[in-house]
C-alpha cells in the first residue's frame, strides 16, 4: 500500500541523491532520476533515453498525479540502465505548460508525458516545433505524427464503486464532487450512478462542480454541500483525498479515486478506484527503446489491468461484493459493458435502446446526466 508518508519518505531519500533544480521564474521542482540506484554496468547518462513527466498537481496529491508518478518510478526501476526520468509538478493548464514542455525538450528529453487534459493545446503547439521529441498526452483526443494520446477507462472503476454505493446508501441519495466539465468526467459521474442503480434503481444523485482538478478546500466545501443535501455516499473526480476526509468527519462514506486513499479515512472509505499507469508506460518505453514508438490513441481498462476497485470495506455485504466481482469479471472477459441500454437521460430521452452497447464515439461525447441525476451538465443549461 502506498501512503503519503511512504511517498514522502521515498522522495526525501531520492532528493538527497539527486539534483533538484528550481525552474527559473515558475518555482516548480524538477527531480532528476536517481543515479545512486543505477547498477555498476549502467550505460553512461548521455546514452540513456531521457523521459520527462509534466504533472498538474503535486505528486503528494494521493490520487491522479501520485499514481502517474508511481508509474514513472516503476519504469525507472524496470529500465534502470536505459532511461533517466524526471518530472515537474503543479504545472497549470496554461501557457506555463508550453514553456515547461519546451524546457523539458531543451534539457534533452526525447519522450514527454503530459498528464492532464488541459495541456492539449500546449502539447500540440510544442510538438509542432519539436519534431524529434515524442509526446504522450493523457486523456486528450488530438494526435499528431509525434503526439500519441492515452487514457484509462476510469468510468469502469466508477461503475464498480457505484455498485458498492448502491448497496450502502441509506438515504438513497449518492453524490459526486466533480472537477472539470469534460465528457470524461460526466461519463464517470453517470457510470457511478448506473452502478448504484444496478443495485437499487430508485437511487438518486447530486453533483457539485468545483471546476478544478485539485483544490482540497473547494473539494471539501463541495462534499459538505452534498452531505448537507442528504447525500450519504460520495464519489469524486478530483485529485485529492479531501472528499473522503470530509466524509470521515461527517460520518458519511466515500471512495478513493485514482490512488489507494484508504489510509486517509479508514472509517469512511468504501473502496478506491485505482489506476495503474505502469503497463502503459512500460509499453511506451519498450517501443521507444526499440525505435518503434507510434502515434495512436490508447484507452485501457479493467481488461488490461489499468483500473480496478480495490480495498472494498469489510462492512460491505457479501452479495454486493459478489456483484462487484461479477461486473469486474464481465469487464475482463468482454461479456459486460458498463454502457449497455436501456439508458435514458434525466429528461426521459432514451439514448441507448435495450441491449445496445455504446461505441467509443458515444462514450467520448457524453454531455448529459442519466436518469436520477439532478440538474444539468454545465454548458448545456437551456438546451
Ligand atoms: N488532470 C488531473 N486529473 C485529471 C483527471 O482525472 N482527468 C483528466 N483528464 N485530467 C486530469
mmCIF file of C-alpha atoms and ligand atoms in Angstrom:
data_model
loop_
_atom_site.group_PDB
_atom_site.id
_atom_site.type_symbol
_atom_site.label_atom_id
_atom_site.label_comp_id
_atom_site.label_asym_id
_atom_site.label_seq_id
_atom_site.Cartn_x
_atom_site.Cartn_y
_atom_site.Cartn_z
ATOM 1 C CA UNK A 1 0.000 0.000 0.000
ATOM 2 C CA UNK A 2 1.304 3.435 -0.865
ATOM 3 C CA UNK A 3 0.565 6.160 1.588
ATOM 4 C CA UNK A 4 1.601 9.746 1.546
ATOM 5 C CA UNK A 5 4.028 9.092 4.346
ATOM 6 C CA UNK A 6 5.770 6.383 2.429
ATOM 7 C CA UNK A 7 5.855 8.599 -0.657
ATOM 8 C CA UNK A 8 7.286 11.498 1.278
ATOM 9 C CA UNK A 9 9.935 9.209 2.668
ATOM 10 C CA UNK A 10 10.816 7.855 -0.761
ATOM 11 C CA UNK A 11 11.013 11.342 -2.160
ATOM 12 C CA UNK A 12 13.180 12.549 0.695
ATOM 13 C CA UNK A 13 15.599 9.693 0.116
ATOM 14 C CA UNK A 14 15.605 10.367 -3.624
ATOM 15 C CA UNK A 15 16.159 14.059 -3.161
ATOM 16 C CA UNK A 16 19.263 13.503 -1.103
ATOM 17 C CA UNK A 17 20.804 11.640 -4.048
ATOM 18 C CA UNK A 18 19.770 13.821 -6.936
ATOM 19 C CA UNK A 19 19.932 17.339 -8.196
ATOM 20 C CA UNK A 20 16.861 19.448 -7.605
ATOM 21 C CA UNK A 21 16.579 22.428 -9.883
ATOM 22 C CA UNK A 22 14.090 25.225 -9.487
ATOM 23 C CA UNK A 23 12.993 26.239 -12.937
ATOM 24 C CA UNK A 24 13.613 29.925 -13.404
ATOM 25 C CA UNK A 25 10.512 32.003 -13.000
ATOM 26 C CA UNK A 26 7.990 29.329 -12.172
ATOM 27 C CA UNK A 27 9.198 27.801 -8.932
ATOM 28 C CA UNK A 28 8.473 24.223 -9.941
ATOM 29 C CA UNK A 29 10.690 21.429 -8.848
ATOM 30 C CA UNK A 30 12.419 19.169 -11.247
ATOM 31 C CA UNK A 31 13.802 15.955 -9.902
ATOM 32 C CA UNK A 32 16.368 14.054 -11.905
ATOM 33 C CA UNK A 33 16.400 10.271 -11.889
ATOM 34 C CA UNK A 34 18.307 8.701 -9.030
ATOM 35 C CA UNK A 35 21.805 7.885 -10.331
ATOM 36 C CA UNK A 36 22.695 6.361 -6.965
ATOM 37 C CA UNK A 37 20.352 3.461 -7.721
ATOM 38 C CA UNK A 38 21.908 2.677 -11.118
ATOM 39 C CA UNK A 39 23.819 -0.613 -11.355
ATOM 40 C CA UNK A 40 27.608 -0.520 -11.878
ATOM 41 C CA UNK A 41 27.312 -1.616 -15.522
ATOM 42 C CA UNK A 42 24.736 1.051 -16.355
ATOM 43 C CA UNK A 43 25.036 2.958 -19.611
ATOM 44 C CA UNK A 44 26.568 6.427 -19.291
ATOM 45 C CA UNK A 45 23.895 9.025 -18.586
ATOM 46 C CA UNK A 46 24.364 10.540 -22.048
ATOM 47 C CA UNK A 47 23.269 7.273 -23.691
ATOM 48 C CA UNK A 48 20.103 6.973 -21.695
ATOM 49 C CA UNK A 49 16.706 7.847 -23.101
ATOM 50 C CA UNK A 50 15.614 10.943 -21.198
ATOM 51 C CA UNK A 51 11.935 10.939 -20.272
ATOM 52 C CA UNK A 52 10.033 13.766 -18.575
ATOM 53 C CA UNK A 53 6.623 13.890 -16.930
ATOM 54 C CA UNK A 54 4.534 17.033 -16.540
ATOM 55 C CA UNK A 55 2.004 16.936 -13.695
ATOM 56 C CA UNK A 56 -0.934 19.240 -12.967
ATOM 57 C CA UNK A 57 -0.988 18.727 -9.198
ATOM 58 C CA UNK A 58 1.645 17.850 -6.587
ATOM 59 C CA UNK A 59 2.988 14.282 -6.547
ATOM 60 C CA UNK A 60 1.745 14.178 -2.971
ATOM 61 C CA UNK A 61 -1.895 14.595 -4.048
ATOM 62 C CA UNK A 62 -2.619 10.982 -3.116
ATOM 63 C CA UNK A 63 -4.590 10.479 -6.348
ATOM 64 C CA UNK A 64 -4.151 11.317 -10.038
ATOM 65 C CA UNK A 65 -0.615 12.666 -10.025
ATOM 66 C CA UNK A 66 0.569 10.393 -7.224
ATOM 67 C CA UNK A 67 -0.473 7.485 -9.396
ATOM 68 C CA UNK A 68 1.237 8.808 -12.556
ATOM 69 C CA UNK A 69 4.379 9.218 -10.508
ATOM 70 C CA UNK A 70 4.154 5.641 -9.271
ATOM 71 C CA UNK A 71 4.155 4.680 -12.952
ATOM 72 C CA UNK A 72 7.215 6.837 -13.554
ATOM 73 C CA UNK A 73 9.031 5.203 -10.648
ATOM 74 C CA UNK A 74 8.076 1.750 -11.870
ATOM 75 C CA UNK A 75 9.573 2.329 -15.330
ATOM 76 C CA UNK A 76 12.632 3.967 -13.811
ATOM 77 C CA UNK A 77 13.205 0.799 -11.814
ATOM 78 C CA UNK A 78 12.375 -1.558 -14.668
ATOM 79 C CA UNK A 79 14.533 0.152 -17.311
ATOM 80 C CA UNK A 80 17.081 1.453 -14.802
ATOM 81 C CA UNK A 81 20.170 1.333 -17.012
ATOM 82 C CA UNK A 82 18.422 2.563 -20.148
ATOM 83 C CA UNK A 83 16.362 5.574 -19.128
ATOM 84 C CA UNK A 84 16.522 8.671 -16.983
ATOM 85 C CA UNK A 85 13.222 10.125 -15.809
ATOM 86 C CA UNK A 86 12.322 13.464 -14.283
ATOM 87 C CA UNK A 87 9.153 15.383 -13.528
ATOM 88 C CA UNK A 88 7.758 18.845 -12.995
ATOM 89 C CA UNK A 89 4.728 19.014 -10.731
ATOM 90 C CA UNK A 90 1.903 21.550 -10.236
ATOM 91 C CA UNK A 91 2.091 22.902 -13.785
ATOM 92 C CA UNK A 92 -1.089 24.852 -14.569
ATOM 93 C CA UNK A 93 -3.094 24.185 -17.714
ATOM 94 C CA UNK A 94 -1.951 27.493 -19.201
ATOM 95 C CA UNK A 95 0.879 28.900 -21.331
ATOM 96 C CA UNK A 96 3.142 27.831 -18.454
ATOM 97 C CA UNK A 97 2.646 24.288 -19.668
ATOM 98 C CA UNK A 98 4.044 25.027 -23.132
ATOM 99 C CA UNK A 99 7.081 26.691 -21.612
ATOM 100 C CA UNK A 100 7.720 23.699 -19.346
ATOM 101 C CA UNK A 101 7.371 21.298 -22.306
ATOM 102 C CA UNK A 102 9.872 23.302 -24.366
ATOM 103 C CA UNK A 103 12.227 23.435 -21.415
ATOM 104 C CA UNK A 104 11.991 19.666 -20.966
ATOM 105 C CA UNK A 105 12.886 19.185 -24.642
ATOM 106 C CA UNK A 106 15.730 21.679 -24.279
ATOM 107 C CA UNK A 107 17.137 19.535 -21.495
ATOM 108 C CA UNK A 108 17.378 16.574 -23.844
ATOM 109 C CA UNK A 109 14.166 14.707 -23.069
ATOM 110 C CA UNK A 110 13.059 12.750 -26.125
ATOM 111 C CA UNK A 111 9.856 11.331 -24.631
ATOM 112 C CA UNK A 112 7.492 13.591 -22.703
ATOM 113 C CA UNK A 113 4.324 12.602 -20.864
ATOM 114 C CA UNK A 114 1.850 15.448 -20.314
ATOM 115 C CA UNK A 115 -0.640 14.091 -17.817
ATOM 116 C CA UNK A 116 -3.668 16.377 -17.736
ATOM 117 C CA UNK A 117 -6.480 17.075 -20.190
ATOM 118 C CA UNK A 118 -5.986 20.844 -20.298
ATOM 119 C CA UNK A 119 -2.440 20.514 -21.649
ATOM 120 C CA UNK A 120 -3.820 19.565 -25.052
ATOM 121 C CA UNK A 121 -3.251 22.808 -26.984
ATOM 122 C CA UNK A 122 0.162 23.346 -25.413
ATOM 123 C CA UNK A 123 1.268 19.837 -26.351
ATOM 124 C CA UNK A 124 0.099 20.438 -29.923
ATOM 125 C CA UNK A 125 1.994 23.719 -30.175
ATOM 126 C CA UNK A 126 5.229 22.408 -28.686
ATOM 127 C CA UNK A 127 5.092 19.167 -30.689
ATOM 128 C CA UNK A 128 4.640 21.055 -33.965
ATOM 129 C CA UNK A 129 8.080 22.640 -33.447
ATOM 130 C CA UNK A 130 9.887 19.807 -31.667
ATOM 131 C CA UNK A 131 9.642 17.038 -34.248
ATOM 132 C CA UNK A 132 12.389 14.877 -32.742
ATOM 133 C CA UNK A 133 10.521 14.582 -29.425
ATOM 134 C CA UNK A 134 7.711 12.075 -28.845
ATOM 135 C CA UNK A 135 4.812 13.436 -26.822
ATOM 136 C CA UNK A 136 2.280 11.368 -24.918
ATOM 137 C CA UNK A 137 -0.814 13.271 -23.813
ATOM 138 C CA UNK A 138 -3.018 11.692 -21.155
ATOM 139 C CA UNK A 139 -6.781 11.972 -21.776
ATOM 140 C CA UNK A 140 -6.545 14.187 -24.845
ATOM 141 C CA UNK A 141 -8.067 13.484 -28.237
ATOM 142 C CA UNK A 142 -5.699 15.278 -30.628
ATOM 143 C CA UNK A 143 -2.899 13.201 -32.083
ATOM 144 C CA UNK A 144 -0.064 14.161 -34.452
ATOM 145 C CA UNK A 145 2.883 12.331 -36.004
ATOM 146 C CA UNK A 146 4.792 12.843 -32.742
ATOM 147 C CA UNK A 147 1.807 13.015 -30.341
ATOM 148 C CA UNK A 148 0.009 9.951 -29.012
ATOM 149 C CA UNK A 149 -2.942 10.112 -26.621
ATOM 150 C CA UNK A 150 -3.744 7.669 -23.856
ATOM 151 C CA UNK A 151 -6.256 7.281 -21.061
ATOM 152 C CA UNK A 152 -7.673 4.787 -18.616
ATOM 153 C CA UNK A 153 -11.314 3.697 -18.571
ATOM 154 C CA UNK A 154 -11.877 5.387 -15.242
ATOM 155 C CA UNK A 155 -15.611 5.015 -15.833
ATOM 156 C CA UNK A 156 -15.271 1.272 -15.268
ATOM 157 C CA UNK A 157 -13.832 1.939 -11.811
ATOM 158 C CA UNK A 158 -16.628 4.444 -11.183
ATOM 159 C CA UNK A 159 -19.242 1.824 -12.094
ATOM 160 C CA UNK A 160 -17.739 -0.748 -9.695
ATOM 161 C CA UNK A 161 -17.725 1.894 -6.939
ATOM 162 C CA UNK A 162 -21.331 2.702 -7.816
ATOM 163 C CA UNK A 163 -22.358 -0.884 -7.139
ATOM 164 C CA UNK A 164 -20.949 -0.551 -3.624
ATOM 165 C CA UNK A 165 -22.632 2.844 -3.190
ATOM 166 C CA UNK A 166 -25.979 1.373 -4.246
ATOM 167 C CA UNK A 167 -25.644 -1.289 -1.594
ATOM 168 C CA UNK A 168 -24.554 1.097 1.153
ATOM 169 C CA UNK A 169 -26.630 4.271 0.782
ATOM 170 C CA UNK A 170 -29.371 4.569 3.379
ATOM 171 C CA UNK A 171 -30.675 7.929 2.179
ATOM 172 C CA UNK A 172 -30.812 6.532 -1.368
ATOM 173 C CA UNK A 173 -29.064 9.692 -2.499
ATOM 174 C CA UNK A 174 -25.451 9.496 -3.631
ATOM 175 C CA UNK A 175 -23.279 12.442 -4.602
ATOM 176 C CA UNK A 176 -20.301 13.299 -6.775
ATOM 177 C CA UNK A 177 -17.762 16.076 -6.351
ATOM 178 C CA UNK A 178 -16.929 16.836 -9.967
ATOM 179 C CA UNK A 179 -13.870 18.605 -11.334
ATOM 180 C CA UNK A 180 -13.703 19.997 -14.868
ATOM 181 C CA UNK A 181 -16.804 19.623 -17.084
ATOM 182 C CA UNK A 182 -15.473 17.485 -19.933
ATOM 183 C CA UNK A 183 -17.077 14.278 -21.282
ATOM 184 C CA UNK A 184 -14.670 12.063 -19.311
ATOM 185 C CA UNK A 185 -15.869 13.489 -16.008
ATOM 186 C CA UNK A 186 -19.561 13.461 -16.963
ATOM 187 C CA UNK A 187 -19.117 9.840 -18.086
ATOM 188 C CA UNK A 188 -17.608 8.961 -14.708
ATOM 189 C CA UNK A 189 -20.455 10.625 -12.786
ATOM 190 C CA UNK A 190 -23.040 8.751 -14.843
ATOM 191 C CA UNK A 191 -21.187 5.451 -14.635
ATOM 192 C CA UNK A 192 -21.080 5.724 -10.853
ATOM 193 C CA UNK A 193 -24.835 6.339 -10.818
ATOM 194 C CA UNK A 194 -25.521 3.470 -13.246
ATOM 195 C CA UNK A 195 -23.568 1.164 -10.936
ATOM 196 C CA UNK A 196 -25.598 2.315 -7.924
ATOM 197 C CA UNK A 197 -28.874 1.918 -9.827
ATOM 198 C CA UNK A 198 -27.894 -1.600 -10.905
ATOM 199 C CA UNK A 199 -28.354 -2.476 -7.219
ATOM 200 C CA UNK A 200 -31.248 -0.131 -6.446
ATOM 201 C CA UNK A 201 -32.983 1.579 -9.394
ATOM 202 C CA UNK A 202 -34.522 4.185 -7.067
ATOM 203 C CA UNK A 203 -31.134 5.753 -6.252
ATOM 204 C CA UNK A 204 -30.885 9.480 -6.943
ATOM 205 C CA UNK A 205 -27.706 11.532 -7.339
ATOM 206 C CA UNK A 206 -26.488 15.080 -6.834
ATOM 207 C CA UNK A 207 -23.395 16.694 -8.331
ATOM 208 C CA UNK A 208 -21.328 19.691 -7.243
ATOM 209 C CA UNK A 209 -18.681 21.035 -9.639
ATOM 210 C CA UNK A 210 -15.503 22.663 -8.356
ATOM 211 C CA UNK A 211 -14.100 23.420 -11.842
ATOM 212 C CA UNK A 212 -10.593 22.395 -10.840
ATOM 213 C CA UNK A 213 -8.713 19.115 -10.730
ATOM 214 C CA UNK A 214 -7.018 19.811 -7.439
ATOM 215 C CA UNK A 215 -8.341 22.137 -4.783
ATOM 216 C CA UNK A 216 -8.630 20.428 -1.397
ATOM 217 C CA UNK A 217 -10.598 23.303 0.239
ATOM 218 C CA UNK A 218 -13.111 23.502 -2.619
ATOM 219 C CA UNK A 219 -13.396 19.717 -2.739
ATOM 220 C CA UNK A 220 -14.205 19.712 0.996
ATOM 221 C CA UNK A 221 -16.743 22.500 0.610
ATOM 222 C CA UNK A 222 -18.462 20.632 -2.219
ATOM 223 C CA UNK A 223 -18.542 17.432 -0.155
ATOM 224 C CA UNK A 224 -20.124 19.327 2.752
ATOM 225 C CA UNK A 225 -22.755 20.799 0.429
ATOM 226 C CA UNK A 226 -23.663 17.334 -0.814
ATOM 227 C CA UNK A 227 -23.838 15.869 2.693
ATOM 228 C CA UNK A 228 -25.981 18.808 3.850
ATOM 229 C CA UNK A 229 -28.301 17.987 0.943
ATOM 230 C CA UNK A 230 -28.916 14.427 2.118
ATOM 231 C CA UNK A 231 -26.109 12.542 0.354
ATOM 232 C CA UNK A 232 -24.606 9.770 2.471
ATOM 233 C CA UNK A 233 -22.213 8.143 -0.053
ATOM 234 C CA UNK A 234 -19.828 10.274 -2.131
ATOM 235 C CA UNK A 235 -17.687 9.767 -5.205
ATOM 236 C CA UNK A 236 -15.292 12.297 -6.675
ATOM 237 C CA UNK A 237 -13.467 13.139 -9.865
ATOM 238 C CA UNK A 238 -10.984 15.450 -8.182
ATOM 239 C CA UNK A 239 -7.395 14.655 -7.302
ATOM 240 C CA UNK A 240 -7.123 14.868 -3.512
ATOM 241 C CA UNK A 241 -8.461 12.775 -0.599
ATOM 242 C CA UNK A 242 -10.363 15.839 0.636
ATOM 243 C CA UNK A 243 -13.820 14.422 -0.149
ATOM 244 C CA UNK A 244 -13.005 11.232 1.683
ATOM 245 C CA UNK A 245 -11.641 13.129 4.686
ATOM 246 C CA UNK A 246 -14.763 15.299 4.797
ATOM 247 C CA UNK A 247 -16.934 12.181 4.702
ATOM 248 C CA UNK A 248 -14.952 10.793 7.630
ATOM 249 C CA UNK A 249 -15.535 13.982 9.658
ATOM 250 C CA UNK A 250 -19.239 13.998 8.827
ATOM 251 C CA UNK A 251 -19.970 10.291 9.387
ATOM 252 C CA UNK A 252 -20.658 9.706 5.671
ATOM 253 C CA UNK A 253 -19.000 7.205 3.362
ATOM 254 C CA UNK A 254 -16.860 7.805 0.261
ATOM 255 C CA UNK A 255 -14.379 6.333 -2.193
ATOM 256 C CA UNK A 256 -10.798 6.938 -3.097
ATOM 257 C CA UNK A 257 -10.164 7.717 -6.750
ATOM 258 C CA UNK A 258 -7.095 7.204 -8.947
ATOM 259 C CA UNK A 259 -4.926 6.168 -5.975
ATOM 260 C CA UNK A 260 -5.467 3.977 -2.931
ATOM 261 C CA UNK A 261 -6.825 6.557 -0.479
ATOM 262 C CA UNK A 262 -7.864 4.112 2.248
ATOM 263 C CA UNK A 263 -5.301 5.402 4.743
ATOM 264 C CA UNK A 264 -6.740 8.923 4.679
ATOM 265 C CA UNK A 265 -10.154 7.977 6.070
ATOM 266 C CA UNK A 266 -10.300 4.413 7.350
ATOM 267 C CA UNK A 267 -13.885 4.690 8.622
ATOM 268 C CA UNK A 268 -15.422 6.445 5.638
ATOM 269 C CA UNK A 269 -13.503 4.536 2.958
ATOM 270 C CA UNK A 270 -15.650 2.111 0.946
ATOM 271 C CA UNK A 271 -13.051 1.261 -1.712
ATOM 272 C CA UNK A 272 -10.639 3.002 -4.067
ATOM 273 C CA UNK A 273 -10.898 3.028 -7.867
ATOM 274 C CA UNK A 274 -7.171 2.770 -8.521
ATOM 275 C CA UNK A 275 -5.440 3.418 -11.846
ATOM 276 C CA UNK A 276 -2.274 1.570 -12.735
ATOM 277 C CA UNK A 277 -0.406 3.531 -15.413
ATOM 278 C CA UNK A 278 2.602 1.213 -15.275
ATOM 279 C CA UNK A 279 1.584 -1.275 -18.013
ATOM 280 C CA UNK A 280 1.085 1.572 -20.486
ATOM 281 C CA UNK A 281 4.238 3.431 -19.504
ATOM 282 C CA UNK A 282 6.239 0.200 -19.807
ATOM 283 C CA UNK A 283 4.840 -0.408 -23.271
ATOM 284 C CA UNK A 284 5.720 3.096 -24.458
ATOM 285 C CA UNK A 285 9.272 2.874 -23.122
ATOM 286 C CA UNK A 286 9.756 -0.592 -24.628
ATOM 287 C CA UNK A 287 8.524 0.658 -28.014
ATOM 288 C CA UNK A 288 10.613 3.824 -27.874
ATOM 289 C CA UNK A 289 13.813 1.996 -26.925
ATOM 290 C CA UNK A 290 13.196 -0.403 -29.827
ATOM 291 C CA UNK A 291 12.723 2.528 -32.212
ATOM 292 C CA UNK A 292 9.098 1.505 -32.656
ATOM 293 C CA UNK A 293 7.201 4.336 -30.984
ATOM 294 C CA UNK A 294 3.999 5.111 -32.848
ATOM 295 C CA UNK A 295 1.326 7.719 -32.506
ATOM 296 C CA UNK A 296 -2.159 6.464 -31.677
ATOM 297 C CA UNK A 297 -4.892 6.543 -29.079
ATOM 298 C CA UNK A 298 -4.794 4.010 -26.260
ATOM 299 C CA UNK A 299 -7.679 3.501 -23.846
ATOM 300 C CA UNK A 300 -7.093 0.677 -21.407
ATOM 301 C CA UNK A 301 -9.485 -0.511 -18.713
ATOM 302 C CA UNK A 302 -10.207 -3.361 -16.316
ATOM 303 C CA UNK A 303 -9.437 -5.828 -19.092
ATOM 304 C CA UNK A 304 -5.864 -4.589 -19.472
ATOM 305 C CA UNK A 305 -5.279 -4.263 -15.715
ATOM 306 C CA UNK A 306 -5.298 -0.450 -15.919
ATOM 307 C CA UNK A 307 -8.094 0.150 -13.370
ATOM 308 C CA UNK A 308 -9.824 -1.716 -10.549
ATOM 309 C CA UNK A 309 -11.809 -1.116 -7.390
ATOM 310 C CA UNK A 310 -9.519 -2.082 -4.519
ATOM 311 C CA UNK A 311 -9.832 -2.416 -0.750
ATOM 312 C CA UNK A 312 -13.618 -2.759 -0.544
ATOM 313 C CA UNK A 313 -14.624 -2.080 3.067
ATOM 314 C CA UNK A 314 -15.270 -5.022 5.374
ATOM 315 C CA UNK A 315 -18.798 -3.902 6.219
ATOM 316 C CA UNK A 316 -19.967 -4.026 2.587
ATOM 317 C CA UNK A 317 -22.376 -7.008 2.401
ATOM 318 C CA UNK A 318 -21.129 -10.125 0.628
ATOM 319 C CA UNK A 319 -23.875 -10.027 -2.025
ATOM 320 C CA UNK A 320 -22.677 -6.542 -3.033
ATOM 321 C CA UNK A 321 -19.069 -7.709 -3.155
ATOM 322 C CA UNK A 322 -20.255 -10.590 -5.345
ATOM 323 C CA UNK A 323 -21.952 -8.135 -7.710
ATOM 324 C CA UNK A 324 -18.695 -6.171 -7.992
ATOM 325 C CA UNK A 325 -16.779 -9.390 -8.686
ATOM 326 C CA UNK A 326 -19.281 -10.375 -11.381
ATOM 327 C CA UNK A 327 -19.115 -6.983 -13.127
ATOM 328 C CA UNK A 328 -15.312 -6.994 -12.920
ATOM 329 C CA UNK A 329 -15.159 -10.489 -14.441
ATOM 330 C CA UNK A 330 -17.507 -9.396 -17.235
ATOM 331 C CA UNK A 331 -15.384 -6.338 -17.994
ATOM 332 C CA UNK A 332 -12.306 -8.550 -18.045
ATOM 333 C CA UNK A 333 -13.641 -11.136 -20.469
ATOM 334 C CA UNK A 334 -15.625 -8.645 -22.536
ATOM 335 C CA UNK A 335 -19.049 -10.145 -21.750
ATOM 336 C CA UNK A 336 -20.193 -6.968 -19.954
ATOM 337 C CA UNK A 337 -20.053 -3.273 -20.895
ATOM 338 C CA UNK A 338 -20.998 -0.518 -18.449
ATOM 339 C CA UNK A 339 -22.857 1.452 -21.102
ATOM 340 C CA UNK A 340 -25.424 -1.093 -22.243
ATOM 341 C CA UNK A 341 -29.023 0.058 -22.886
ATOM 342 C CA UNK A 342 -31.596 0.840 -21.903
ATOM 343 C CA UNK A 343 -30.079 4.165 -20.832
ATOM 344 C CA UNK A 344 -32.180 7.318 -20.515
ATOM 345 C CA UNK A 345 -31.052 10.830 -19.744
ATOM 346 C CA UNK A 346 -32.644 12.766 -16.904
ATOM 347 C CA UNK A 347 -35.225 14.318 -19.247
ATOM 348 C CA UNK A 348 -36.536 10.833 -20.105
ATOM 349 C CA UNK A 349 -34.954 10.638 -23.556
ATOM 350 C CA UNK A 350 -33.751 7.128 -24.423
ATOM 351 C CA UNK A 351 -30.153 7.297 -25.624
ATOM 352 C CA UNK A 352 -29.329 3.590 -25.768
ATOM 353 C CA UNK A 353 -32.038 1.047 -26.507
ATOM 354 C CA UNK A 354 -32.263 -2.249 -24.597
ATOM 355 C CA UNK A 355 -29.137 -4.296 -25.223
ATOM 356 C CA UNK A 356 -27.424 -1.571 -27.280
ATOM 357 C CA UNK A 357 -23.773 -1.175 -26.333
ATOM 358 C CA UNK A 358 -22.280 2.312 -26.614
ATOM 359 C CA UNK A 359 -19.378 2.733 -29.007
ATOM 360 C CA UNK A 360 -16.363 4.951 -28.299
ATOM 361 C CA UNK A 361 -17.913 7.857 -30.219
ATOM 362 C CA UNK A 362 -20.910 7.796 -27.876
ATOM 363 C CA UNK A 363 -18.716 7.379 -24.789
ATOM 364 C CA UNK A 364 -16.374 10.227 -25.640
ATOM 365 C CA UNK A 365 -19.212 12.649 -26.335
ATOM 366 C CA UNK A 366 -21.342 12.184 -23.217
ATOM 367 C CA UNK A 367 -22.701 15.577 -22.148
ATOM 368 C CA UNK A 368 -25.913 14.615 -20.341
ATOM 369 C CA UNK A 369 -26.831 13.200 -16.959
ATOM 370 C CA UNK A 370 -28.522 9.814 -16.780
ATOM 371 C CA UNK A 371 -31.973 9.483 -15.199
ATOM 372 C CA UNK A 372 -31.838 10.016 -11.451
ATOM 373 C CA UNK A 373 -29.110 12.687 -11.517
ATOM 374 C CA UNK A 374 -30.304 16.147 -10.514
ATOM 375 C CA UNK A 375 -29.600 19.189 -12.700
ATOM 376 C CA UNK A 376 -27.862 19.822 -15.996
ATOM 377 C CA UNK A 377 -24.306 19.349 -17.181
ATOM 378 C CA UNK A 378 -22.580 22.780 -17.112
ATOM 379 C CA UNK A 379 -22.789 24.377 -20.540
ATOM 380 C CA UNK A 380 -25.985 22.539 -21.501
ATOM 381 C CA UNK A 381 -28.378 24.605 -19.386
ATOM 382 C CA UNK A 382 -31.225 25.887 -21.518
ATOM 383 C CA UNK A 383 -30.551 23.352 -24.283
HETATM 384 N N1 LIG B 1 -5.908 16.114 -14.640
HETATM 385 C C1 LIG B 1 -5.950 15.896 -13.324
HETATM 386 N N2 LIG B 1 -6.848 14.966 -13.008
HETATM 387 C C2 LIG B 1 -7.386 14.584 -14.160
HETATM 388 C C3 LIG B 1 -8.395 13.646 -14.481
HETATM 389 O O1 LIG B 1 -8.997 12.968 -13.636
HETATM 390 N N3 LIG B 1 -8.675 13.553 -15.783
HETATM 391 C C4 LIG B 1 -8.049 14.300 -16.731
HETATM 392 N N4 LIG B 1 -8.439 14.168 -17.988
HETATM 393 N N5 LIG B 1 -7.109 15.170 -16.464
HETATM 394 C C5 LIG B 1 -6.783 15.306 -15.182
#
